[in-house]
Coordinates of C-alpha atoms in Angstrom, one line a residue:
M1 CA -0.1 0.1 -0.2
N2 CA 1.5 3.5 -1.0
H3 CA -0.1 5.1 2.2
L4 CA -1.2 8.1 -0.1
I5 CA -4.5 10.1 1.0
F6 CA -6.4 11.8 -2.2
V7 CA -8.2 14.8 -0.6
S8 CA -11.0 15.9 -2.6
I9 CA -12.4 19.4 -2.2
A10 CA -15.0 21.0 -4.3
A11 CA -14.9 24.9 -3.7
Y12 CA -17.7 27.2 -5.0
R13 CA -16.6 30.7 -4.6
D14 CA -15.3 30.2 -1.0
P15 CA -12.7 32.4 0.6
Q16 CA -12.2 29.7 3.2
L17 CA -10.5 27.3 0.8
V18 CA -6.8 28.4 1.3
P19 CA -7.5 28.3 4.9
T20 CA -8.7 25.0 5.0
L21 CA -6.0 23.9 2.6
E22 CA -3.5 25.2 5.1
D23 CA -4.9 23.7 8.4
C24 CA -5.2 20.5 6.5
I25 CA -1.6 20.4 5.6
G26 CA -0.7 21.8 8.9
K27 CA -2.4 19.3 11.1
A28 CA -1.3 16.2 9.4
Q29 CA 1.3 14.0 10.8
H30 CA 2.5 13.0 7.4
P31 CA 1.8 15.9 5.0
E32 CA 4.3 14.5 2.3
R33 CA 1.6 11.9 2.1
L34 CA -1.3 14.2 0.7
R35 CA -2.6 14.6 -2.8
F36 CA -5.2 17.3 -3.5
G37 CA -7.9 17.2 -6.0
I38 CA -9.7 20.7 -6.2
C39 CA -12.6 21.7 -8.2
W40 CA -12.0 25.5 -7.8
Q41 CA -15.2 27.1 -9.1
H42 CA -14.1 30.7 -9.0
D43 CA -14.1 34.2 -10.8
P44 CA -11.3 33.8 -13.3
H45 CA -10.7 37.6 -13.2
Q46 CA -10.4 38.3 -9.6
D47 CA -9.2 35.3 -7.6
T48 CA -5.8 33.6 -7.2
L49 CA -5.0 30.3 -5.5
P50 CA -1.6 29.5 -4.0
F51 CA -0.3 26.0 -4.5
R52 CA -0.9 26.0 -8.3
S53 CA 2.6 25.0 -9.3
D54 CA 2.8 22.4 -6.6
D55 CA 2.6 18.6 -8.0
C56 CA 0.8 17.4 -4.9
F57 CA -2.2 19.8 -6.2
R58 CA -4.4 19.1 -9.0
I59 CA -6.6 21.8 -9.4
L60 CA -9.5 22.0 -12.1
A61 CA -10.4 25.7 -12.4
V62 CA -13.8 26.4 -13.5
D63 CA -15.7 29.6 -14.1
W64 CA -18.4 29.8 -11.3
R65 CA -20.9 30.6 -13.9
D66 CA -20.4 27.2 -15.6
S67 CA -20.7 25.0 -12.5
K68 CA -23.5 22.3 -12.3
G69 CA -23.4 22.1 -8.7
A70 CA -21.4 20.2 -5.7
C71 CA -22.0 16.6 -7.1
W72 CA -20.9 17.5 -10.7
A73 CA -17.9 19.1 -9.3
R74 CA -17.0 16.1 -6.9
S75 CA -17.3 13.7 -9.8
E76 CA -14.8 15.8 -11.8
I77 CA -12.6 15.8 -9.0
M78 CA -12.7 11.9 -9.0
K79 CA -11.2 11.9 -12.3
L80 CA -8.0 13.6 -11.1
W81 CA -7.2 10.4 -8.7
R82 CA -4.0 8.5 -9.5
G83 CA -4.6 5.4 -7.7
E84 CA -3.8 6.8 -4.1
A85 CA -4.6 4.1 -1.4
W86 CA -7.2 6.3 0.4
F87 CA -9.8 8.8 -0.3
L88 CA -11.1 11.6 1.8
Q89 CA -13.6 14.1 0.7
V90 CA -14.3 17.4 2.8
D91 CA -16.0 20.7 2.2
S92 CA -13.7 23.7 1.7
H93 CA -14.6 25.3 4.8
C94 CA -13.0 22.8 7.6
R95 CA -10.7 22.6 10.2
F96 CA -9.1 19.4 11.3
A97 CA -7.5 17.6 14.5
W98 CA -3.9 17.3 15.2
G99 CA -2.6 14.1 13.4
W100 CA -6.1 13.6 11.6
D101 CA -4.5 11.5 8.8
V102 CA -3.0 8.9 11.1
K103 CA -6.4 8.9 13.4
L104 CA -8.6 8.1 10.2
I105 CA -6.3 5.1 9.1
D106 CA -6.2 4.0 12.7
E107 CA -9.8 3.9 12.8
M108 CA -10.2 2.1 9.6
T109 CA -8.3 -0.9 11.4
Q110 CA -10.4 -1.1 14.7
T111 CA -13.4 -2.9 12.8
E112 CA -13.5 -6.4 11.2
S113 CA -15.0 -5.0 8.2
P114 CA -13.2 -5.6 4.7
K115 CA -15.0 -2.4 3.3
L116 CA -15.2 0.5 5.5
I117 CA -16.5 4.1 5.2
L118 CA -15.8 6.5 7.9
S119 CA -18.4 9.2 7.6
T120 CA -20.6 11.9 9.5
Y121 CA -21.5 15.7 9.9
A122 CA -18.3 17.3 11.0
S123 CA -18.6 19.0 14.3
P124 CA -19.1 22.7 14.1
F125 CA -16.9 25.7 14.1
T126 CA -17.0 29.6 13.3
P127 CA -13.8 30.9 11.6
G128 CA -12.2 34.1 12.6
G129 CA -9.2 35.4 14.8
D130 CA -10.2 33.2 17.6
E131 CA -11.8 29.8 16.3
I132 CA -13.6 27.5 18.7
L133 CA -13.7 23.9 17.9
I134 CA -16.3 22.2 19.7
E135 CA -15.0 18.9 21.1
G136 CA -17.4 15.7 20.7
P137 CA -18.0 13.7 17.6
L138 CA -21.4 13.8 15.9
Q139 CA -23.6 10.9 14.3
M140 CA -26.2 11.3 11.5
A141 CA -29.8 10.9 13.1
F142 CA -32.9 10.2 10.8
Q143 CA -35.1 13.4 10.8
G144 CA -37.8 12.6 8.5
F145 CA -39.0 12.1 4.8
T146 CA -39.3 15.1 2.5
E147 CA -42.5 15.5 0.4
D148 CA -40.6 13.5 -2.5
G149 CA -40.0 10.8 0.3
I150 CA -36.5 11.3 0.4
P151 CA -34.8 10.8 3.9
H152 CA -33.0 13.5 5.4
M153 CA -30.8 13.8 8.6
K154 CA -29.5 16.0 11.3
P155 CA -26.6 15.9 13.6
M156 CA -26.7 14.4 16.9
A157 CA -24.0 14.1 19.5
I158 CA -22.7 10.5 20.0
P159 CA -23.4 9.4 23.7
D160 CA -20.4 8.4 25.7
W161 CA -18.2 8.8 22.9
R162 CA -14.8 8.7 25.3
S163 CA -15.7 5.1 26.3
L164 CA -15.9 3.9 22.5
T165 CA -13.0 1.7 21.7
R166 CA -14.1 1.6 17.8
P167 CA -16.0 3.7 15.6
R168 CA -19.9 3.5 15.7
R169 CA -21.8 2.1 13.2
A170 CA -24.0 4.3 10.9
R171 CA -27.1 4.3 8.9
F172 CA -26.1 7.3 6.7
L173 CA -22.9 8.8 4.9
S174 CA -22.2 12.4 4.7
A175 CA -21.0 14.2 1.5
G176 CA -18.9 16.7 3.6
F177 CA -16.8 14.5 5.3
L178 CA -16.2 10.9 3.9
F179 CA -13.1 8.8 4.1
A180 CA -12.7 5.4 2.5
P181 CA -10.2 3.1 0.7
G182 CA -9.2 4.6 -2.6
S183 CA -11.1 1.9 -4.5
F184 CA -14.2 3.8 -3.5
I185 CA -13.6 6.0 -6.4
E186 CA -13.7 3.2 -8.9
E187 CA -16.4 1.1 -7.2
I188 CA -18.9 3.7 -6.4
G189 CA -17.9 6.7 -7.9
Y190 CA -19.8 10.2 -7.8
D191 CA -23.1 11.0 -9.8
P192 CA -22.7 14.1 -11.4
E193 CA -26.5 14.3 -12.1
L194 CA -27.2 14.7 -8.4
Y195 CA -27.5 18.2 -7.2
F196 CA -28.2 18.5 -3.2
L197 CA -31.1 17.1 -1.5
G198 CA -30.9 13.5 -1.9
E199 CA -27.3 13.4 -2.5
E200 CA -26.6 11.8 1.0
A201 CA -29.2 9.1 0.9
A202 CA -28.5 8.3 -2.8
M203 CA -24.7 7.8 -1.9
T204 CA -25.7 5.7 1.1
L205 CA -27.8 3.2 -0.7
R206 CA -25.3 2.9 -3.4
A207 CA -22.4 2.2 -1.1
F208 CA -24.3 -0.2 1.3
T209 CA -25.6 -2.2 -1.6
S210 CA -22.3 -2.3 -3.0
G211 CA -21.1 -4.2 0.2
Y212 CA -19.7 -1.3 2.2
D213 CA -19.9 -0.9 5.9
L214 CA -21.0 2.4 7.2
Y215 CA -19.2 3.9 10.5
H216 CA -18.9 7.2 12.5
P217 CA -15.7 8.0 13.7
R218 CA -15.4 7.5 17.4
E219 CA -13.6 11.1 17.8
T220 CA -13.8 14.5 16.5
I221 CA -11.4 14.6 13.4
V222 CA -13.0 17.4 11.2
W223 CA -14.9 20.7 12.0
H224 CA -17.3 22.3 9.7
D225 CA -18.7 26.0 9.3
Y226 CA -22.3 25.7 9.1
G227 CA -22.9 29.5 9.4
R228 CA -21.9 31.1 6.2
P229 CA -24.7 33.6 5.9
A230 CA -23.0 35.6 3.6
A231 CA -21.3 33.2 1.4
P232 CA -22.4 32.6 -2.1
K233 CA -24.6 29.7 -2.7
H234 CA -24.7 27.6 -6.1
W235 CA -28.7 28.0 -6.0
G236 CA -28.6 31.7 -5.3
D237 CA -26.3 32.4 -8.2
H238 CA -27.6 30.1 -10.8
S239 CA -31.4 31.5 -11.0
Q240 CA -33.5 31.4 -14.2
Q241 CA -32.7 35.1 -14.4
S242 CA -28.9 34.6 -14.1
E243 CA -26.4 34.6 -16.7
T244 CA -25.3 31.2 -16.0
T245 CA -25.2 28.0 -18.4
S246 CA -27.8 26.2 -16.1
A247 CA -30.8 27.3 -13.4
W248 CA -30.5 25.2 -10.2
H249 CA -33.9 24.3 -10.1
E250 CA -33.7 22.4 -13.4
L251 CA -30.8 20.6 -12.0
D252 CA -32.7 20.1 -8.7
S253 CA -35.6 18.5 -10.6
R254 CA -33.8 15.9 -12.5
S255 CA -31.6 15.1 -9.6
K256 CA -34.9 14.5 -7.3
S257 CA -36.4 12.6 -9.9
K258 CA -33.4 10.0 -10.1
V259 CA -33.1 9.8 -6.0
R260 CA -36.5 8.8 -6.1
R261 CA -36.1 5.9 -8.4
L262 CA -33.0 4.8 -6.6
L263 CA -35.2 4.8 -3.3
A264 CA -37.8 2.7 -5.3
G265 CA -35.3 0.3 -6.5
Q266 CA -35.9 1.1 -10.0
P267 CA -33.2 0.9 -12.7
V268 CA -31.5 4.1 -13.5
E269 CA -29.3 5.0 -16.4
S270 CA -26.0 5.4 -14.2
F271 CA -24.9 5.2 -11.0
G272 CA -27.3 2.7 -9.6
L273 CA -27.5 0.3 -6.7
G274 CA -25.0 -2.2 -6.0
S275 CA -25.6 -5.9 -6.1
A276 CA -23.7 -7.2 -2.9
R277 CA -26.7 -6.3 -0.8
T278 CA -30.6 -5.6 -1.3
L279 CA -32.5 -2.5 -1.1
E280 CA -34.7 -4.6 1.6
E281 CA -31.6 -5.3 3.4
Y282 CA -30.7 -1.8 4.0
E283 CA -34.2 -1.0 5.2
A284 CA -33.8 -3.8 7.8
Y285 CA -30.4 -2.6 8.9
A286 CA -31.8 0.9 8.9
G287 CA -35.1 0.6 10.5
L288 CA -36.6 2.2 7.6
S289 CA -39.6 1.8 5.1
L290 CA -38.7 3.8 2.1
K291 CA -41.7 3.2 0.4
L292 CA -44.2 3.7 3.1
R293 CA -41.7 6.8 4.3
K294 CA -41.8 5.4 7.9
A295 CA -38.9 4.9 10.7
Q296 CA -38.9 2.6 13.4
E297 CA -38.7 4.3 16.9
Y298 CA -35.2 2.8 17.7
T299 CA -34.0 4.6 14.2
V300 CA -35.7 7.7 15.4
R301 CA -33.9 7.4 18.9
C302 CA -30.6 7.1 16.7
G303 CA -30.0 3.7 18.2
E304 CA -26.7 2.2 16.8
P305 CA -27.5 0.1 14.0
P306 CA -28.3 -2.8 12.7
N307 CA -31.9 -2.3 14.2
P308 CA -32.8 -5.1 16.4
E309 CA -35.4 -7.6 15.2
F310 CA -39.0 -6.3 14.5
T311 CA -42.5 -7.3 13.9
P312 CA -43.5 -7.6 10.4
D313 CA -46.2 -5.0 10.8
W314 CA -44.2 -2.4 12.4
E315 CA -45.1 0.2 9.8
G316 CA -48.8 0.1 11.2
Q317 CA -47.8 1.0 14.5
I318 CA -46.4 4.4 13.1
F319 CA -49.1 7.1 13.2
P320 CA -49.3 10.4 11.6
W321 CA -49.8 13.1 14.0
M322 CA -50.6 17.0 14.2
V323 CA -49.2 19.0 17.0
R324 CA -50.1 22.6 17.8
I325 CA -47.4 24.5 19.7
T326 CA -48.8 27.4 21.2
F327 CA -46.7 30.0 23.2
D328 CA -46.8 34.0 23.8
R329 CA -44.4 35.9 21.6
T330 CA -43.0 38.1 24.4
L331 CA -41.5 35.1 26.0
L332 CA -38.6 35.2 23.4
P333 CA -36.1 37.9 23.0
N334 CA -36.7 40.6 20.3
T335 CA -33.5 39.5 18.6
A336 CA -35.8 36.4 17.5
F337 CA -37.8 38.2 15.4
D338 CA -35.3 41.2 14.5
D339 CA -32.3 39.1 13.5
P340 CA -33.3 35.6 13.1
E341 CA -31.2 32.9 11.0
F342 CA -33.9 30.4 11.9
W343 CA -35.9 28.8 14.6
Y344 CA -35.3 25.3 15.8
V345 CA -38.7 23.9 16.3
A346 CA -38.8 20.0 18.3
V347 CA -41.3 17.8 19.6
K348 CA -40.2 15.3 22.2
N349 CA -42.2 12.1 23.6
E350 CA -42.3 11.3 27.2
D351 CA -39.0 9.9 27.4
R352 CA -37.6 13.3 26.1
T353 CA -36.8 11.6 23.1
E354 CA -36.7 14.0 20.0
I355 CA -39.6 12.7 17.5
Y356 CA -39.6 15.6 15.4
R357 CA -37.6 18.5 14.5
Q358 CA -37.8 21.3 12.1
D359 CA -35.8 24.5 11.5
I360 CA -38.0 27.3 10.3
P361 CA -35.9 29.9 8.1
S362 CA -36.0 33.6 8.5
S363 CA -38.1 33.8 5.2
Q364 CA -41.0 32.3 6.8
L365 CA -40.7 33.8 10.3
A366 CA -41.5 36.9 8.7
T367 CA -45.2 36.3 8.8
L368 CA -44.9 35.9 12.5
T369 CA -43.6 39.2 13.3
T370 CA -47.2 40.8 13.4
G371 CA -50.4 40.0 14.9
Q372 CA -51.7 38.7 18.0
S373 CA -49.5 38.2 21.0
K374 CA -50.1 34.5 20.9
I375 CA -48.1 32.3 18.2
V376 CA -49.4 29.0 16.9
L377 CA -47.0 26.5 15.2
V378 CA -48.4 23.4 13.5
C379 CA -46.1 20.4 13.0
E380 CA -47.2 17.3 11.4
F381 CA -45.1 14.1 11.4
E382 CA -45.1 10.5 12.0
S383 CA -44.2 8.7 15.4
G384 CA -44.9 5.4 17.2
T385 CA -45.0 7.4 20.4
I386 CA -47.2 9.9 21.9
P387 CA -45.9 13.7 21.6
A388 CA -45.4 15.2 25.3
S389 CA -43.3 18.7 25.2
W390 CA -42.0 21.0 22.7
T391 CA -39.0 23.1 22.2
I392 CA -38.5 26.5 20.4
W393 CA -34.7 27.6 20.3
P394 CA -34.1 30.7 18.1
V395 CA -31.0 31.6 16.1
S396 CA -29.7 35.0 15.4
K397 CA -27.5 36.0 12.6
S398 CA -25.6 38.1 14.8
L399 CA -25.6 36.6 18.3
G400 CA -25.9 32.8 17.6
W401 CA -28.3 30.6 19.9
L402 CA -30.6 32.5 22.1
R403 CA -32.5 31.4 25.1
K404 CA -34.7 28.6 24.4
L405 CA -38.3 28.2 25.1
E406 CA -39.9 24.9 26.3
G407 CA -43.3 23.8 27.2
E408 CA -45.4 20.7 27.8
L409 CA -48.3 19.5 25.6
G410 CA -51.9 18.9 26.5
E411 CA -54.1 16.5 25.4
E412 CA -56.0 19.0 23.2
D413 CA -52.4 19.9 21.5
Y414 CA -52.1 16.9 19.5
T415 CA -54.1 14.4 17.6
I416 CA -53.6 11.4 15.3
V417 CA -54.7 12.3 11.6
L418 CA -57.0 9.5 10.2
E419 CA -56.8 9.0 6.4
D420 CA -60.2 10.6 5.8
E421 CA -59.2 13.7 7.4
A422 CA -56.3 14.0 5.4
E423 CA -57.9 13.9 2.2

């Protein structure tokens, strides 16, 4: 084995690209083993990038107007791979733990799996003069299904992570932090037709059905900047009115159509499911019914997979709920209304397990800033346990997480939605 690590970074008009590269190199125990593949989507008339004369950097320079999105960029980067033993895919706004390269390879040897992927949502950090790196690794928890039936995930802390002696099994993989053998590039590859939502669900299914075992690292190895409110986004630049080669909503529509076919086990033209495992085996492992858009309670609680044995009719024990959260607007700080980034809204059961979460963006919160003193939020979701309490946790653009508001649900605040009521 050559011990080289091919580091894939797709950067879209990101001023954090160079600090990310410098931190990646500076924190590695063996920086001489690193080889970088970068899709640099930038303004060719304004931007410069160091390292371009270094043989360890393979840079694909693209005018940002010609970009087709992150998945396309990641697919293009894979063409730059030259047989390196290891493959690391990260975003262009990250920080790294000391000795991250050795730590990742060490964790790969701590399981008996012959085909292993380490992946998770990286822990958060905020760039600046005094960067604070939050300690404690995260796992990817099931959050719900979109209107298109696509599973989407949320970050959750790994309990008792300090006592772990091996990586924790995972249900999903993350596009922003993925470490695998270099053969992953040949066996799985990256579908350039995907756009954003559904990318991680599709990659999860393709990797699992191809025989790869999914794990979360047992310690924090990479941090990610999740804020970036002023950062340019592909979907913001590539509107129908912009002077770009493709509108984002057209790319997104085609992408979601392909992901839905993958989730249904239907054949696709390229980058389909593997043949080592079936889609049904993944559903049993993860505790999901992709067809019925339901999740087992063990999955909602983020218990480590594979899921325990379940009754054949478990889907019938998951009910659609409607919950009304009512609170006085004066209980929240003014910044929650004047300077909102989003509101975290959660519903929990009697065990204080989160059974529903929604992040309400500032665009939707604008409708709540006028009117009566009472605010009513309606949440619709599916669960096998009874809703018991709620949490509203606003996030300010300037101040970050504000004071949270919590309350109990009365019997009049929730109900099971029957089929004839939904029609």
